[in-house]
Amino acid sequence: MRSSNYLLATLKETPSDAEIVSHQLMMRAGMVRKVASGLYTWTPTGLRVLRNVERIVREEMEAAGAIETLMPMVQPADLWQESGRWQDYGPELLRLQDRNQRDFVLGPTHEEVISELVRKEVSSYKQLPLNLFQIQTKFRDEIRPRFGVMRSREFIMKDAYSFHIDEASLEQTYQVMFKAYQTIFSRLGLDFRPVIADTGSIGGNLSHEFHVLAESGEDAIAFSDSSDYAANVELAEAIASKDNADPATATMEEVETPNAKTIQALVEQFGLAIEKTAKTLIVHGANENGEASGLIALMVRGDHELNDIKASKLPQVASPLTFASDDEIRAAVGAGPGSLGPVGLPLPMVVDREVAVMSDFAAGSNKDGSHYLNINWGRDVELPAVADLRNVKAGDPSPCGKGTLDIKRGIEVGHIFQLGTKYSDMMKVGVLTESGKHQNLLMGCYGIGVSRIVAAAIEQNNDANGIIWPEAMAPFEVCILPMNMHKSARVQEVAERLYEECKGAGLNVLFDDRKERPGVMFADIELIGIPHVIVVGERNLDEGMIELKNRRSGDKEKVAIADVVQQLTATNNR
Amino acid sequence: MRSSNYLLATLKETPSDAEIVSHQLMMRAGMVRKVASGLYTWTPTGLRVLRNVERIVREEMEAAGAIETLMPMVQPADLWQESGRWQDYGPELLRLQDRNQRDFVLGPTHEEVISELVRKEVSSYKQLPLNLFQIQTKFRDEIRPRFGVMRSREFIMKDAYSFHIDEASLEQTYQVMFKAYQTIFSRLGLDFRPVIADTGSIGGNLSHEFHVLAESGEDAIAFSDSSDYAANVELAEAIASKDNADPATATMEEVETPNAKTIQALVEQFGLAIEKTAKTLIVHGANENGEASGLIALMVRGDHELNDIKASKLPQVASPLTFASDDEIRAAVGAGPGSLGPVGLPLPMVVDREVAVMSDFAAGSNKDGSHYLNINWGRDVELPAVADLRNVKAGDPSPCGKGTLDIKRGIEVGHIFQLGTKYSDMMKVGVLTESGKHQNLLMGCYGIGVSRIVAAAIEQNNDANGIIWPEAMAPFEVCILPMNMHKSARVQEVAERLYEECKGAGLNVLFDDRKERPGVMFADIELIGIPHVIVVGERNLDEGMIELKNRRSGDKEKVAIADVVQQLTATNNR
């Protein structure tokens, strides 16, 4: 491709509405353009990257035995009514009517359509297992589309749906997909982690997210430093640092704390270690029928964070988790929220596992302006119910039993689920088994955010000059950058010759034949992130050489004109 | 691919709602499944064909210098308001609102979105010409979706848009696209014709449709038997069969025709040649401001058809063309529509070119129950205005001046337009010219109905047993069909070996490893239309042979096991 026949569309200025680096660089490198909020045109450079991602995803899905289909974006409401999602799905589901006032949706996923297909086309256990995928345009009417294609409304997803006669078959395909995802993200050249994910809202037994690691990631992920264990921080199990509390060493003592409304103030007033303090949070409780009923106290160590998801899963706690107001607390306890603690608290209480092994710790006295120091369980107050209530922290022991946890940020680019029979029960997707009985199928579903991967890769691979593409994703593998070509017939001749050679060798090459100053051309090509740049200039030509520059390392080397294409085809990771 | 790991989804019965052969065969061959009216899932066999079409279209568009982009399906209404199409486009344009009650459309084409992109990204004549294309999902809310993917609501289209500083550049790209389309349809293995098309509604100078020839086609196309001339019958110019009328040979005579309300009745009553009769049709006229005004008579030969498009383009005729009612005719003429003619008609009249060279012809007398025989222009009545008013017929002289016309039916699969400045004027798509002046761009647009091509190819390529794919489109190039493999280890061994050999040679191969009777397997594979079938059976194995069957010719030949893959790779047209 010659720049002069192409739409480079690079920008010098960063658009003001681009908040994160991938969005900024995708705009500046001419990869996407905004059409409306959350709606983008993929301009040529962006589309070339997107197609590379699609190709690798498709190849690995096929290699894993999945079969490609293509379902419509516009889906009839009746299927969604059947699955129950017409009612359950919020305003992210864009609903529309056709000219005959029939209801449709723009598909955010395709469980209903694929279930409809399979219940009609598959009648016997002999046709199973079956794993069908598509790479297709989806729509979610996000309340706040942002970060460019990272959270857009129209986007491209690979979604796959597998169907099984039993758990063992589902488990087997799930493992095949798990491995295929690892291969896909490895081939794309991304630093990623599979992470244990919540199955709560969708149901089913098992779910993993695949995260591209990047500082800007929306999710915090906890990893063991000594095993494969990785989980979203919100889901990672927090383990107590020891099996039992140390023995008490001091008498409980009430102290005046008129100005200590926070843990930090308490720590400062008495020179305490924060690990020797505990905080008490009052939330709405639930009765045995799950109905909201009274208040309940939750307690975590002073330096720990309550984990809302874990707390809301406790049977004694109302879901979703809601905190009691100051007035509610005062009415129930007789003191404000800054002076609460376990001793003399007239409310049921659940303490975090770590709190249960604390000794000689400080907490409120349930009287305004006063705390107790050196509280010990058993001696001063009975140990209440114990549960995992907190977010893990870096340095915590890993719940897998090996090593300690580290925490990094990630961008979710894939998600695999064992759905079980959720959809097949609602939509009656079944077959005749070997013994002739009708049985609803088990389902798995497997998503990859194809367009999001492009942004996530940039979050992980960039520097001050622009994007640094992993080779497999790059819009062009090589750029030929002739310096002042319009002034030098020799530069032009060598550049043209190398361009033909690159094409002949099957390299995906951009020939920057614009009449621009070399500085402008270098800036654009670095911004776009092409991995290899062949710089053709008068000075090196005197020695029969060009300069080969590596975008990632910044290394420059002189290479004989006759050798450069061979060197590139030998080294690049296609 | 093994059948046992695939979703063949063939049907024995033809679905009752499939009216045309391509729809029937696409359902029966497991290529598509209906999700709702005009909405289809492409099942694996169909998608494989669709992807072949996409690939060839993409390769040839790129070879012709077009650059791929991807625009969103959901488009903001404000762009459509700017172009005027928000008002002009009928109910085929599906309009919707997002969660914030903002108006959007599902894109039926992308002139607005591409114009918005180009007016922002292109500022100088130096960036031109530019030809951008996409292969993308479109939506048109057809009033009567039918014929499967031939006229569906959601469909895949290749649309390209070119931008130019002057007519010469537009003309050049138009010709490049014309040639690219010829290459695309040739590579697809289709019998097609480029056809001169109407530019009326879209405007611009020139337009061609590309039709796949098939008896079931919705359009009739007129071809010269001696040149490249081809035009939609509705647009083909009709030429008179001679320069001047023959001299009169008989006196005009009024005859009683109480039962002759039609030309056919008149012909039968008097034993006339139908070419010696003329019919008179009364339509609403227009004044010089184009407003409906009075009635006007149009006259064509008895065996000719009035061409509505040509008639409605006459300045004297109201557009759209509307016929006068019987009551209106009787009020204006004093006779019913079965007895009209040129002699004594109290209305303005336009006659077809062929009518103008008739002599001794019969027509109504403008009195009920009576006609004139042997009317001659000049002698019996003045020749009125003359125009091209009729559809051409097979055997007519070609308007190109060479040969005579033949008429075939076609399915429109491509359409190219010179749009001129229609959109760039409305949306202010301009650049600075070399002399520094602002100028709006000339535009071309170039569409291919990618999903429709699949159906059109089947209309042209089928027999009683199913589809006969052109090799380039086939879902699989080769099928290995082992007979009773589960009963013969030898058949299985050879089939497996050939399967591996085919894959190794890069052939796109289906291995029909189902435990089905050979008859069932043959029927399925013929239905699906795989071009080459390797039949592995006990009898031929005794001689070290397999049978190679050609789907199109039906030819069977015995080939040595060791030679078959080489023979296939040598002969198939990939």
Coordinates of C-alpha atoms in Angstrom, one line a residue, chain A residues 81-494:
Chain A
Q81 CA -39.9 -13.0 25.8
E82 CA -39.4 -16.8 25.8
S83 CA -36.1 -16.6 27.5
G84 CA -37.3 -14.0 30.0
R85 CA -34.7 -11.5 29.0
W86 CA -37.2 -9.2 27.3
Q87 CA -38.3 -8.4 30.9
D88 CA -35.0 -8.9 32.7
Y89 CA -32.6 -6.9 30.5
G90 CA -32.4 -3.3 31.3
P91 CA -32.2 -0.3 29.0
E92 CA -28.9 -1.5 27.5
L93 CA -31.1 -3.6 25.4
L94 CA -32.1 -1.4 22.5
R95 CA -35.7 -2.2 21.5
L96 CA -37.3 -1.1 18.2
Q97 CA -40.3 -1.7 16.1
D98 CA -40.5 -2.4 12.4
R99 CA -42.9 -0.8 9.9
N100 CA -45.6 -3.2 11.1
Q101 CA -45.1 -2.3 14.8
R102 CA -43.6 -5.6 15.6
D103 CA -41.1 -5.6 18.4
F104 CA -37.4 -6.4 17.8
V105 CA -34.1 -5.9 19.6
L106 CA -30.6 -5.1 18.4
G107 CA -28.8 -8.2 19.7
P108 CA -26.3 -7.6 22.6
T109 CA -25.7 -11.4 22.6
H110 CA -27.3 -14.4 20.8
E111 CA -28.3 -17.0 23.3
E112 CA -31.9 -16.9 22.2
V113 CA -31.3 -17.0 18.5
I114 CA -28.8 -19.9 18.8
S115 CA -31.2 -21.8 21.1
E116 CA -33.9 -21.4 18.6
L117 CA -31.6 -22.8 15.9
V118 CA -30.4 -25.7 17.9
R119 CA -33.8 -26.8 19.1
K120 CA -35.0 -26.9 15.5
E121 CA -31.9 -28.5 13.9
V122 CA -30.6 -30.8 16.6
S123 CA -32.8 -33.7 17.6
S124 CA -30.5 -36.4 18.7
Y125 CA -27.7 -36.8 21.2
K126 CA -25.6 -38.2 18.2
Q127 CA -25.3 -34.6 16.9
L128 CA -23.7 -33.4 20.1
P129 CA -21.6 -31.9 21.3
L130 CA -21.9 -28.9 19.1
N131 CA -20.0 -25.6 19.4
L132 CA -21.2 -22.8 17.1
F133 CA -19.6 -19.4 16.8
Q134 CA -19.9 -16.1 15.0
I135 CA -17.8 -12.9 14.6
Q136 CA -20.6 -10.3 14.5
T137 CA -21.7 -6.8 15.2
K138 CA -23.5 -6.3 18.5
F139 CA -25.2 -3.4 20.1
R140 CA -25.6 -2.4 23.7
D141 CA -27.1 0.9 24.6
E142 CA -24.5 1.8 27.2
I143 CA -25.6 4.5 29.6
R144 CA -22.2 6.1 29.4
P145 CA -20.3 5.0 26.2
R146 CA -16.7 6.1 26.6
F147 CA -13.1 5.3 26.0
G148 CA -13.6 4.9 22.3
V149 CA -14.1 1.3 21.2
M150 CA -13.3 0.1 24.7
R151 CA -16.9 0.8 25.7
S152 CA -18.8 1.6 22.6
R153 CA -22.4 0.9 21.8
E154 CA -21.9 -0.9 18.4
F155 CA -19.0 -3.4 18.6
I156 CA -17.7 -6.6 17.2
M157 CA -17.8 -9.7 19.3
K158 CA -16.9 -13.3 18.8
D159 CA -19.6 -15.3 20.6
A160 CA -19.7 -19.1 20.7
Y161 CA -22.4 -21.3 22.2
S162 CA -21.9 -25.0 22.9
F163 CA -24.5 -27.7 23.5
H164 CA -24.1 -30.9 25.5
I165 CA -25.9 -33.9 26.7
D166 CA -24.0 -34.0 30.1
E167 CA -21.8 -32.1 32.4
A168 CA -18.7 -34.1 31.4
S169 CA -19.1 -33.0 27.8
L170 CA -19.7 -29.4 28.8
E171 CA -16.6 -29.5 31.0
Q172 CA -14.5 -30.9 28.2
T173 CA -15.5 -28.2 25.7
Y174 CA -15.1 -25.6 28.4
Q175 CA -11.5 -26.7 28.8
V176 CA -11.0 -26.8 25.0
M177 CA -12.2 -23.2 24.8
F178 CA -10.1 -22.2 27.8
K179 CA -7.0 -23.5 25.9
A180 CA -8.1 -21.9 22.7
Y181 CA -8.5 -18.5 24.4
Q182 CA -5.0 -18.9 25.8
T183 CA -3.7 -19.6 22.3
I184 CA -5.6 -16.7 20.8
F185 CA -4.3 -14.1 23.3
S186 CA -0.8 -15.6 23.1
R187 CA -0.8 -15.4 19.3
L188 CA -2.0 -11.8 19.5
G189 CA 1.1 -11.1 21.5
L190 CA -0.8 -9.9 24.6
D191 CA 0.2 -10.1 28.3
F192 CA -3.0 -11.6 29.7
R193 CA -4.4 -13.7 32.6
P194 CA -7.4 -16.0 32.8
V195 CA -9.2 -15.0 36.0
I196 CA -11.9 -16.8 38.0
A197 CA -15.1 -14.9 37.6
D198 CA -18.4 -14.5 39.2
T199 CA -21.2 -16.8 37.9
G200 CA -23.9 -15.1 40.0
S201 CA -26.0 -13.3 37.6
I202 CA -25.8 -15.8 34.7
G203 CA -25.7 -18.9 36.8
G204 CA -23.9 -22.1 36.0
N205 CA -20.9 -23.7 37.6
L206 CA -17.8 -22.1 36.3
S207 CA -16.7 -18.9 34.6
H208 CA -13.4 -17.4 33.7
E209 CA -12.6 -13.9 32.4
F210 CA -9.6 -13.3 30.3
H211 CA -7.9 -10.0 31.1
V212 CA -5.2 -8.0 29.2
L213 CA -3.0 -6.6 31.9
A214 CA -2.7 -2.8 31.8
E215 CA -2.5 -0.1 34.4
S216 CA -5.6 1.6 33.0
G217 CA -7.7 -1.5 33.4
E218 CA -11.1 -1.1 35.1
D219 CA -10.7 -4.4 37.0
A220 CA -8.3 -5.2 39.8
I221 CA -7.0 -8.8 39.6
A222 CA -5.4 -10.8 42.4
F223 CA -2.7 -13.3 41.4
S224 CA -0.7 -15.8 43.3
D225 CA 3.0 -15.3 42.9
S226 CA 3.5 -19.0 43.1
S227 CA 0.7 -20.6 41.1
D228 CA -1.8 -20.0 38.2
Y229 CA -4.4 -18.7 40.7
A230 CA -6.0 -15.5 39.5
A231 CA -9.3 -13.9 40.4
N232 CA -11.0 -10.6 40.2
V233 CA -10.2 -8.8 43.5
E234 CA -13.9 -8.6 44.2
L235 CA -14.1 -12.4 44.1
A236 CA -10.8 -13.5 45.4
E237 CA -11.1 -15.4 48.7
A238 CA -9.5 -13.6 51.6
I239 CA -7.7 -15.9 54.1
A240 CA -6.8 -15.0 57.7
S241 CA -3.1 -14.4 58.2
K242 CA -3.0 -17.0 61.1
D243 CA -5.0 -19.8 62.5
N244 CA -5.8 -18.4 65.9
A245 CA -5.6 -15.0 67.7
D246 CA -2.5 -14.4 69.8
P247 CA -3.1 -14.4 73.6
A248 CA -4.2 -11.1 75.2
T249 CA -1.4 -9.0 76.6
A250 CA -3.2 -6.0 78.1
T251 CA -6.5 -5.1 79.9
M252 CA -9.4 -3.6 77.9
E253 CA -9.5 0.1 78.6
E254 CA -12.0 2.8 77.7
V255 CA -10.5 6.0 76.3
E256 CA -12.0 9.4 75.5
T257 CA -11.9 10.1 71.8
P258 CA -14.1 13.2 71.2
N259 CA -12.3 13.9 67.8
A260 CA -11.8 10.4 66.5
K261 CA -14.6 9.8 64.0
T262 CA -12.4 7.7 61.7
I263 CA -9.9 4.9 62.1
Q264 CA -7.1 7.2 60.9
A265 CA -7.9 9.7 63.7
L266 CA -7.9 6.9 66.3
V267 CA -4.5 5.6 65.0
E268 CA -3.0 9.1 65.2
Q269 CA -4.4 9.9 68.7
F270 CA -2.9 6.8 70.3
G271 CA 0.0 6.0 68.0
L272 CA -1.6 2.6 67.2
A273 CA -0.7 0.3 64.3
I274 CA -3.7 0.4 62.0
E275 CA -3.6 -3.4 62.0
K276 CA -4.6 -3.2 65.7
T277 CA -7.9 -1.4 64.9
A278 CA -11.2 -2.7 63.5
K279 CA -14.1 -0.8 61.9
T280 CA -17.8 -1.6 62.3
L281 CA -20.2 -1.0 59.4
I282 CA -24.0 -1.2 59.9
V283 CA -26.1 -2.5 57.0
H284 CA -29.6 -3.7 56.5
G285 CA -30.2 -7.3 57.5
A286 CA -32.4 -10.0 56.1
N287 CA -34.7 -12.5 57.7
E288 CA -34.7 -16.2 56.8
N289 CA -37.0 -15.5 53.8
G290 CA -34.5 -13.1 52.4
E291 CA -36.7 -10.1 53.3
A292 CA -35.1 -6.9 54.6
S293 CA -35.3 -7.0 58.4
G294 CA -33.5 -4.9 61.0
L295 CA -29.8 -3.9 61.0
I296 CA -26.7 -6.0 61.2
A297 CA -23.1 -5.1 62.0
L298 CA -20.1 -6.1 59.8
M299 CA -16.6 -5.8 61.0
V300 CA -13.3 -5.6 59.1
R301 CA -9.7 -4.7 60.2
G302 CA -9.0 -1.0 60.1
D303 CA -6.8 -1.2 56.9
H304 CA -9.2 -3.6 55.1
E305 CA -12.0 -2.8 52.7
L306 CA -15.5 -4.4 53.0
N307 CA -16.2 -6.4 49.9
D308 CA -19.8 -5.6 48.9
I309 CA -20.3 -8.7 46.8
K310 CA -19.2 -11.0 49.6
A311 CA -21.3 -9.1 52.2
S312 CA -24.4 -9.1 50.1
K313 CA -24.1 -12.9 49.6
L314 CA -24.5 -13.5 53.4
P315 CA -27.9 -14.8 54.3
Q316 CA -28.2 -12.4 57.2
V317 CA -27.7 -9.4 55.0
A318 CA -30.2 -7.8 52.6
S319 CA -29.3 -7.9 49.0
P320 CA -28.4 -5.6 47.3
L321 CA -26.2 -4.3 50.1
T322 CA -27.4 -1.1 51.7
F323 CA -25.8 0.9 54.5
A324 CA -27.8 2.1 57.4
S325 CA -28.2 5.9 57.8
D326 CA -26.7 7.8 60.7
D327 CA -30.2 8.2 62.1
E328 CA -30.9 4.5 61.9
I329 CA -27.6 3.7 63.6
R330 CA -28.2 6.2 66.4
A331 CA -31.7 4.9 67.0
A332 CA -30.5 1.3 67.2
V333 CA -27.2 1.7 69.0
G334 CA -27.4 5.1 70.8
A335 CA -24.2 6.3 69.3
G336 CA -23.0 7.6 65.9
P337 CA -21.1 5.7 63.2
G338 CA -17.7 6.9 64.4
S339 CA -17.9 5.1 67.8
L340 CA -19.1 1.6 67.0
G341 CA -17.5 -1.6 68.2
P342 CA -18.2 -5.2 69.2
V343 CA -18.4 -4.7 73.0
G344 CA -21.9 -4.0 74.1
L345 CA -23.3 -3.7 70.6
P346 CA -27.1 -4.3 70.7
L347 CA -27.1 -5.7 67.1
P348 CA -26.2 -9.1 65.5
M349 CA -22.7 -9.0 64.1
V350 CA -20.5 -10.8 61.5
V351 CA -16.8 -10.3 61.6
D352 CA -14.2 -10.9 58.9
R353 CA -11.9 -13.9 59.2
E354 CA -9.0 -11.6 59.9
V355 CA -10.9 -9.7 62.6
A356 CA -11.5 -13.1 64.3
V357 CA -7.8 -13.6 64.8
M358 CA -7.0 -10.1 66.1
S359 CA -6.0 -9.5 69.7
D360 CA -5.5 -6.4 71.8
F361 CA -7.3 -4.3 69.2
A362 CA -9.1 -1.0 69.3
A363 CA -12.7 -0.3 68.4
G364 CA -15.6 2.0 69.3
S365 CA -17.5 1.6 72.6
N366 CA -20.9 2.3 71.2
K367 CA -20.9 5.6 73.2
D368 CA -20.2 8.8 71.4
G369 CA -16.7 10.2 71.9
S370 CA -15.2 7.0 73.4
H371 CA -13.3 3.8 72.2
Y372 CA -12.0 0.7 73.8
L373 CA -8.3 -0.3 73.5
N374 CA -7.0 -3.9 73.9
I375 CA -10.2 -5.7 73.1
N376 CA -9.8 -9.5 73.1
W377 CA -12.4 -12.0 71.8
G378 CA -13.7 -14.4 74.5
R379 CA -12.3 -12.4 77.4
D380 CA -14.1 -9.0 76.7
V381 CA -16.9 -10.1 74.2
E382 CA -18.0 -13.3 72.6
L383 CA -16.6 -13.9 69.1
P384 CA -19.6 -13.4 66.7
A385 CA -20.2 -15.2 63.4
V386 CA -17.1 -15.2 61.1
A387 CA -17.1 -14.9 57.3
D388 CA -15.0 -13.8 54.4
L389 CA -16.0 -10.1 54.2
R390 CA -13.2 -8.1 52.7
N391 CA -11.2 -7.4 49.6
V392 CA -7.9 -9.2 49.3
K393 CA -4.8 -7.0 49.5
A394 CA -1.4 -7.4 47.9
G395 CA 0.7 -9.5 50.2
D396 CA -2.3 -11.6 51.5
P397 CA -1.8 -15.4 51.4
S398 CA -3.1 -16.9 48.2
P399 CA -6.4 -18.8 48.7
C400 CA -5.0 -21.6 46.5
G401 CA -2.6 -22.3 49.4
K402 CA 0.6 -21.4 47.4
G403 CA 2.4 -18.1 47.7
T404 CA 1.1 -14.6 48.3
L405 CA -1.2 -12.4 46.3
D406 CA -0.1 -9.6 44.0
I407 CA -2.7 -7.2 42.5
K408 CA -2.6 -5.8 39.0
R409 CA -5.2 -4.1 36.8
G410 CA -6.8 -5.7 33.8
I411 CA -9.1 -5.1 30.9
E412 CA -11.6 -7.9 30.3
V413 CA -11.4 -9.1 26.7
G414 CA -12.9 -12.6 27.0
H415 CA -15.4 -14.4 29.2
I416 CA -16.3 -18.1 29.2
F417 CA -19.3 -19.6 31.1
Q418 CA -20.8 -22.9 31.9
L419 CA -24.4 -21.8 31.6
G420 CA -25.9 -25.1 32.4
T421 CA -29.6 -25.4 31.4
K422 CA -30.7 -21.8 32.1
Y423 CA -31.6 -21.1 28.5
S424 CA -32.4 -24.6 27.4
D425 CA -35.0 -24.9 30.2
M426 CA -36.6 -21.6 29.4
M427 CA -36.6 -22.3 25.6
K428 CA -37.0 -26.1 25.7
V429 CA -33.8 -26.9 23.8
G430 CA -33.6 -30.7 24.1
V431 CA -32.8 -33.9 22.3
L432 CA -33.6 -37.6 22.6
T433 CA -31.0 -39.4 24.6
E434 CA -29.6 -42.8 23.9
S435 CA -32.3 -44.3 26.0
G436 CA -35.0 -42.4 24.0
K437 CA -35.9 -39.9 26.7
H438 CA -36.2 -36.1 26.1
Q439 CA -33.5 -34.1 27.9
N440 CA -32.7 -30.4 27.9
L441 CA -29.2 -29.6 26.9
L442 CA -26.4 -28.1 28.9
M443 CA -24.9 -25.0 27.4
G444 CA -21.6 -23.1 27.5
C445 CA -21.0 -19.7 26.1
Y446 CA -17.7 -18.1 25.1
G447 CA -17.2 -14.4 24.3
I448 CA -14.3 -12.4 23.0
G449 CA -14.5 -8.6 22.6
V450 CA -12.9 -8.4 19.2
S451 CA -13.0 -4.7 18.8
R452 CA -12.2 -4.1 22.5
I453 CA -9.0 -6.2 22.1
V454 CA -7.6 -3.5 19.7
A455 CA -7.9 -0.9 22.4
A456 CA -6.7 -3.2 25.2
A457 CA -3.6 -4.0 23.1
I458 CA -2.8 -0.4 22.8
E459 CA -3.2 0.2 26.6
Q460 CA -0.6 -2.4 27.1
N461 CA 1.7 -1.4 24.2
N462 CA 2.5 2.2 23.7
D463 CA 5.1 4.9 24.5
A464 CA 5.3 8.6 24.2
N465 CA 5.6 8.4 20.4
G466 CA 2.5 6.2 19.9
I467 CA 1.4 2.6 19.5
I468 CA 3.8 -0.3 19.6
W469 CA 1.9 -3.2 17.9
P470 CA 2.5 -6.8 18.7
E471 CA 3.5 -8.1 15.2
A472 CA 0.5 -10.3 14.7
M473 CA -1.9 -7.3 15.1
A474 CA 0.1 -4.6 13.3
P475 CA -1.8 -2.9 10.4
F476 CA 1.4 -3.2 8.4
E477 CA 4.4 -5.3 9.2
V478 CA 6.9 -3.1 7.5
C479 CA 7.0 0.6 6.4
I480 CA 9.4 1.8 3.7
L481 CA 10.3 5.3 4.6
P482 CA 12.3 7.1 1.9
M483 CA 13.9 10.4 3.0
N484 CA 13.3 13.2 0.5
M485 CA 12.5 10.8 -2.3
H486 CA 11.2 13.6 -4.5
K487 CA 14.7 15.1 -4.5
S488 CA 16.7 11.9 -5.0
A489 CA 16.2 9.5 -7.9
R490 CA 18.4 7.0 -6.2
V491 CA 16.4 7.0 -3.0
Q492 CA 13.2 6.6 -5.0
E493 CA 14.6 3.8 -7.1
V494 CA 15.8 1.8 -4.0

